[in-house]
GROMACS .gro file of C-alpha atoms in nm:
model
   72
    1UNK     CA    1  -2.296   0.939   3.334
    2UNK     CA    2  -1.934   1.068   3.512
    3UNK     CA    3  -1.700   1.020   3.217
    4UNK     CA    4  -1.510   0.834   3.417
    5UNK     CA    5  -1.625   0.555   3.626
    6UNK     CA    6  -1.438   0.244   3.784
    7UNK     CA    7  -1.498  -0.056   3.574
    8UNK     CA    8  -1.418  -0.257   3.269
    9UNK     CA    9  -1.599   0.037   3.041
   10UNK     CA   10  -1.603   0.363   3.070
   11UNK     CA   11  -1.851   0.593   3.084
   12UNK     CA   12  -1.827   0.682   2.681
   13UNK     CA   13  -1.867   0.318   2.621
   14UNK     CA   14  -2.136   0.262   2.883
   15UNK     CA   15  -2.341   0.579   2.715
   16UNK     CA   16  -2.256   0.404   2.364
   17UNK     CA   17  -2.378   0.039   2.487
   18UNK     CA   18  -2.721   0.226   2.642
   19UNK     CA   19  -2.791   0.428   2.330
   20UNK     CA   20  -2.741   0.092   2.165
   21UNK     CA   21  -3.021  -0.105   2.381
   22UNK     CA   22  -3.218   0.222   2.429
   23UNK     CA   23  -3.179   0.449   2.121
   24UNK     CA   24  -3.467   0.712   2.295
   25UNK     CA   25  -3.326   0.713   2.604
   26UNK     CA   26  -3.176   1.112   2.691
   27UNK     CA   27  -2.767   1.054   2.769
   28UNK     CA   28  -2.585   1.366   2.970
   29UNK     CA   29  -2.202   1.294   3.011
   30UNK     CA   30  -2.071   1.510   3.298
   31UNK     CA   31  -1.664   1.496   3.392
   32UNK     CA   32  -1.423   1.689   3.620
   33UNK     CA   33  -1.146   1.631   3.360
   34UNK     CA   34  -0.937   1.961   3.242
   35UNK     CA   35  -0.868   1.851   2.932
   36UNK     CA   36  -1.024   1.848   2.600
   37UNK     CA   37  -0.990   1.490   2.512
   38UNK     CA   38  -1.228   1.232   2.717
   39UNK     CA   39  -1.129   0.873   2.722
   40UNK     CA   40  -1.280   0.653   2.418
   41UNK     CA   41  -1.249   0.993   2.197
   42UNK     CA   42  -1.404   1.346   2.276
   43UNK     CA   43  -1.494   1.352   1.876
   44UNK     CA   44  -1.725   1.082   1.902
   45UNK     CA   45  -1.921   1.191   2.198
   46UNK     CA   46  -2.240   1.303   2.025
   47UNK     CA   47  -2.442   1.385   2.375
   48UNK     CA   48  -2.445   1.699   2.585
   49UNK     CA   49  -2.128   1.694   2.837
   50UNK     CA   50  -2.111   1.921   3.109
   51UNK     CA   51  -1.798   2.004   3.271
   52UNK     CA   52  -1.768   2.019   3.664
   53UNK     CA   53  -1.837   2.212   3.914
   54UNK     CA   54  -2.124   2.306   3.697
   55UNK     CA   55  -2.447   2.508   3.770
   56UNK     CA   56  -2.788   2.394   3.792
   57UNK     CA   57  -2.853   2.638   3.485
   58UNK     CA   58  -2.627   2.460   3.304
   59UNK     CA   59  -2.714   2.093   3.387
   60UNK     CA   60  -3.102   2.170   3.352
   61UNK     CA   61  -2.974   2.340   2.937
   62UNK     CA   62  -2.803   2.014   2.902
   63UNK     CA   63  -3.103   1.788   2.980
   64UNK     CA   64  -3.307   1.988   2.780
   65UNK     CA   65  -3.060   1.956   2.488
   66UNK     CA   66  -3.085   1.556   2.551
   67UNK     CA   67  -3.446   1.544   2.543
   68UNK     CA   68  -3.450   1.671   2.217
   69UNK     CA   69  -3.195   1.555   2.069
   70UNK     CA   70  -3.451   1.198   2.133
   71UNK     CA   71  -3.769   1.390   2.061
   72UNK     CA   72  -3.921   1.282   1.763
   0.00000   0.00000   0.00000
């Protein structure tokens, strides 16, 4: 998920609500923001977040580092 997204949620919440209904289910937060503090709190963001413009490298580390973060 973009960390930010149009909506009533964001994308924290949205990636909070999913874990919720699918606890198994790899999350990767991406965002363009500068700063160090994400909306809904950067402290309680416990998935991989890549910053943009990233590199494939780097996306592909931080869907590996989802997966097993889920992998039993």
């Amino acid at each position: 998920y973009d960390i930010v997204i149009p909506g009533a949620m964001n994308a924290v919440e949205l990636a909070r609500w999913t874990h919720a209904q699918r606890p198994g289910l790899p999350i990767v937060l991406t965002t363009g923001y500068a700063g160090d503090q994400f909306a809904g709190g950067s402290a309680e963001i416990t998935w991989p977040v890549v910053r943009k413009p990233f590199r494939a490298e780097q996306l592909s580390a931080a869907v590996r580092d989802a997966l097993v973060r889920v992998t039993p």
